[in-house]
Tab-separated table of C-alpha atoms in Angstrom:
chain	number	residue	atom	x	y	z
A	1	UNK	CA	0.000	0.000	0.000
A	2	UNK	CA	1.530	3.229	-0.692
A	3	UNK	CA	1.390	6.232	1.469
A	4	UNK	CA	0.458	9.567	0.280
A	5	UNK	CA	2.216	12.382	0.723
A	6	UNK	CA	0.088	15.259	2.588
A	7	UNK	CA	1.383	18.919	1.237
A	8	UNK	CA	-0.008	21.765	3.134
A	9	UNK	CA	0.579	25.170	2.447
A	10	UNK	CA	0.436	28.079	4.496
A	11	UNK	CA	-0.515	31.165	2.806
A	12	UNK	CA	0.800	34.984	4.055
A	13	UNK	CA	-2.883	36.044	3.159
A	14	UNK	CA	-2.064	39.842	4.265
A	15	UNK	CA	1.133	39.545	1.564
A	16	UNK	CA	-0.769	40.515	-1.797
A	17	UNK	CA	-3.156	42.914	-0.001
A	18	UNK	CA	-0.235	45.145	1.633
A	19	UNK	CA	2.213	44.691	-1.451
A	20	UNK	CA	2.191	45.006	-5.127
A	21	UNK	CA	4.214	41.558	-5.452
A	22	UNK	CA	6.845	41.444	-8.202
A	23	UNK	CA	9.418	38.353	-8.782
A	24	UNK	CA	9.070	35.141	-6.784
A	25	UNK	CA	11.814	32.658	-5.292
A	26	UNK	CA	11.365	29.328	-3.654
A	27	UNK	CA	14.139	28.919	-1.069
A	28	UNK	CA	14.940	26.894	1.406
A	29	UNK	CA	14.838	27.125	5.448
A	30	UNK	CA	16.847	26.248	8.414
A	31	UNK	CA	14.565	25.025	10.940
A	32	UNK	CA	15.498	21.945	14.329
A	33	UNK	CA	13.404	19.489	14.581
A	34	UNK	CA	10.152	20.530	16.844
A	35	UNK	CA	10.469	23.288	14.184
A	36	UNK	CA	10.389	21.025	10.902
A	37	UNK	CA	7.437	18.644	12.893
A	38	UNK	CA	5.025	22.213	13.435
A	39	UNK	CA	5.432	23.242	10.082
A	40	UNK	CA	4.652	19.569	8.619
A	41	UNK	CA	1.509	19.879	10.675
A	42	UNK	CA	0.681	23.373	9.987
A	43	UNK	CA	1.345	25.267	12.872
A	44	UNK	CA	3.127	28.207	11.130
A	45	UNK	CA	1.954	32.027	10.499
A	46	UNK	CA	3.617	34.550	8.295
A	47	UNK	CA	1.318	37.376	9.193
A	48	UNK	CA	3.714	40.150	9.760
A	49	UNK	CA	6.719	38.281	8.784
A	50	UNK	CA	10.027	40.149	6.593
A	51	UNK	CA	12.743	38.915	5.258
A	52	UNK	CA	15.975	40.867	6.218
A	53	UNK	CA	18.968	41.107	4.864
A	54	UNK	CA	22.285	40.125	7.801
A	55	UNK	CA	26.073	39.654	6.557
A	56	UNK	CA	24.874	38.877	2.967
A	57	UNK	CA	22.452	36.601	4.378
A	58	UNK	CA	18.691	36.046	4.183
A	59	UNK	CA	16.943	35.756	7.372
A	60	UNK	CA	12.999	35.329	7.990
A	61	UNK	CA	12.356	37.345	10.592
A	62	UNK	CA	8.977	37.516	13.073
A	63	UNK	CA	7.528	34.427	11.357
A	64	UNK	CA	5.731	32.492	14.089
A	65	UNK	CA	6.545	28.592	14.729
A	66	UNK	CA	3.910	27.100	17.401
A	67	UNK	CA	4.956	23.663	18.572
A	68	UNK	CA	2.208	20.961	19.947
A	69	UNK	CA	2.313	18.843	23.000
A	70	UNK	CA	4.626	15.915	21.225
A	71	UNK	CA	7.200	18.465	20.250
A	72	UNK	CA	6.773	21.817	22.248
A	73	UNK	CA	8.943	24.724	21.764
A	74	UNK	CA	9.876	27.409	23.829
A	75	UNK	CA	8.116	30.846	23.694
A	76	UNK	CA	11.622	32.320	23.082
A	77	UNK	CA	12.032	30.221	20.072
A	78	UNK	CA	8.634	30.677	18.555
A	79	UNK	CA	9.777	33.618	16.971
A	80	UNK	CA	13.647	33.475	16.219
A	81	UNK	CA	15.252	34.100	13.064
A	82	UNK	CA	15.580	31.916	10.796
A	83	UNK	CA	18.246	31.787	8.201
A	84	UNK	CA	16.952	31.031	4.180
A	85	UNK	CA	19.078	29.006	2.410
A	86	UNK	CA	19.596	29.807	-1.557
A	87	UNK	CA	22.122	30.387	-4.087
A	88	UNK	CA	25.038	32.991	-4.035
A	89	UNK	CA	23.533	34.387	-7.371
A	90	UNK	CA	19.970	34.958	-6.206
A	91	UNK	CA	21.166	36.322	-2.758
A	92	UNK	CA	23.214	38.952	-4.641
A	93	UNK	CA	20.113	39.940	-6.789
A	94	UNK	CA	17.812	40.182	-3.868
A	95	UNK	CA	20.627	42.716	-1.958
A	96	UNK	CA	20.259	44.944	-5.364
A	97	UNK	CA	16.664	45.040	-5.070
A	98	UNK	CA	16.519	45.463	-1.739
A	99	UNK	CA	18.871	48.106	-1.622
A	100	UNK	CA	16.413	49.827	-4.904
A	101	UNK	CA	13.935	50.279	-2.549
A	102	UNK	CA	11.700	47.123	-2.557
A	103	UNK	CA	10.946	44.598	0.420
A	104	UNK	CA	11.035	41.317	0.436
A	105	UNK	CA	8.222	39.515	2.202
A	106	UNK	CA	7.394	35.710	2.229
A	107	UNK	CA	3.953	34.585	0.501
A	108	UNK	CA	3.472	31.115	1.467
A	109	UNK	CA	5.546	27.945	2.778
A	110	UNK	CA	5.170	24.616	0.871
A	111	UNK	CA	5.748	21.336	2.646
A	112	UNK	CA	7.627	19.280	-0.737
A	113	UNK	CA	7.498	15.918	0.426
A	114	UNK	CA	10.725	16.445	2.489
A	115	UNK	CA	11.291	19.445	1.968
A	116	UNK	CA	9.996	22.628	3.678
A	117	UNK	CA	10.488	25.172	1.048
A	118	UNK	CA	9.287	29.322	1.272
A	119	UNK	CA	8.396	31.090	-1.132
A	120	UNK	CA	9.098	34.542	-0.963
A	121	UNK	CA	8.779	37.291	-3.441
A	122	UNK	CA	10.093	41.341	-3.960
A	123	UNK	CA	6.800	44.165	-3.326
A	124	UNK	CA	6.341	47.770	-2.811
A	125	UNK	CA	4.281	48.450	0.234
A	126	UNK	CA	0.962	49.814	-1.133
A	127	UNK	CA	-0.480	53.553	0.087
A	128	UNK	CA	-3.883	53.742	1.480
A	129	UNK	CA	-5.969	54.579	-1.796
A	130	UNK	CA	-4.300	51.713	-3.534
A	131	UNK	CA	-5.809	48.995	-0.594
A	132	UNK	CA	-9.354	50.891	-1.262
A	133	UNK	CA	-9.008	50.721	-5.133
A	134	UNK	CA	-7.921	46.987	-4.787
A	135	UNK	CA	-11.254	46.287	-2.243
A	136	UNK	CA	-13.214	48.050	-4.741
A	137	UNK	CA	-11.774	46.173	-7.602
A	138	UNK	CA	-12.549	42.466	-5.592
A	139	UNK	CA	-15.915	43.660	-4.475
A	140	UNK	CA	-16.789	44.250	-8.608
A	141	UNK	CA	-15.636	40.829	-9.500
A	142	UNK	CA	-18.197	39.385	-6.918
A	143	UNK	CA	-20.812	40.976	-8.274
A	144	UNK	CA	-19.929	39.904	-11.679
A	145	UNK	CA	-19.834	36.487	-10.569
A	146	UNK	CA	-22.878	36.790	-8.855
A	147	UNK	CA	-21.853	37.359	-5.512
A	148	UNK	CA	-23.515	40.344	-3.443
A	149	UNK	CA	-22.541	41.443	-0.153
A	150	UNK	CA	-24.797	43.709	1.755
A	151	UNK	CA	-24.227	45.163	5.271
């Protein structure tokens, strides 16, 4: 009988609606065990989280790891830094951006069968009228489709 592989993904749902996104990278991330067993089941948020820029090194920073009763972690390690792992090449391309003006924010984390992967992608934070237009913009579609939201 063969086992299937379960991928969950956890989504940075606030990414796309503070951002305009721009280029996407899949890279990889340094977690310890309790770490890698919360994130197989889930247990992750990215609300909030960055990814910073230390000794030409990328590091997620204020992403949230909550552990369970088989594997707990400690409150002080909920929300360490973590370092991403990913070519010389990229890393170098990400400091020029970065350095342009543009942040780098991670969108969702994918569980590849072993592998615990985020993706993570350049944006420009978006002003006020821009969130509005981009409400406005969703709430049309739903009507389109047939949706209708009264309050």
């Amino acid at each position: 009988m063969v086992k299937k592989k379960i991928t969950k993904r956890i989504y940075n749902k606030r990414a796309s609606f503070d951002y305009q996104l721009g280029d996407s990278l899949t890279v990889g991330i340094a977690l310890d065990g309790p770490e890698t067993k919360a994130a197989r089941n889930g247990s992750v948020q990215l609300k909030g989280a960055y990814v910073n820029i230390i000794n030409n090194e990328l590091w997620l920073i204020n992403a949230t790891i909550s552990g369970s009763a088989s594997s707990p972690i400690n409150d002080t390690d909920k929300v360490r830094n973590r370092k991403l792992l990913a070519r010389r090449k990229e890393i170098d391309r990400l400091i020029r951006e970065k350095n342009s003006g543009l942040t780098i924010i991670p969108i969702e984390l994918l569980n590849k069968s072993r592998y615990i992967k985020l993706k993570i992608a350049l944006g420009k934070g978006k002003k006020n009228y821009d969130k509005r237009d981009s409400i406005k913009k969703r709430e049309q579609e739903r009507k389109i489709q047939g949706y209708t939201h009264t309050k």
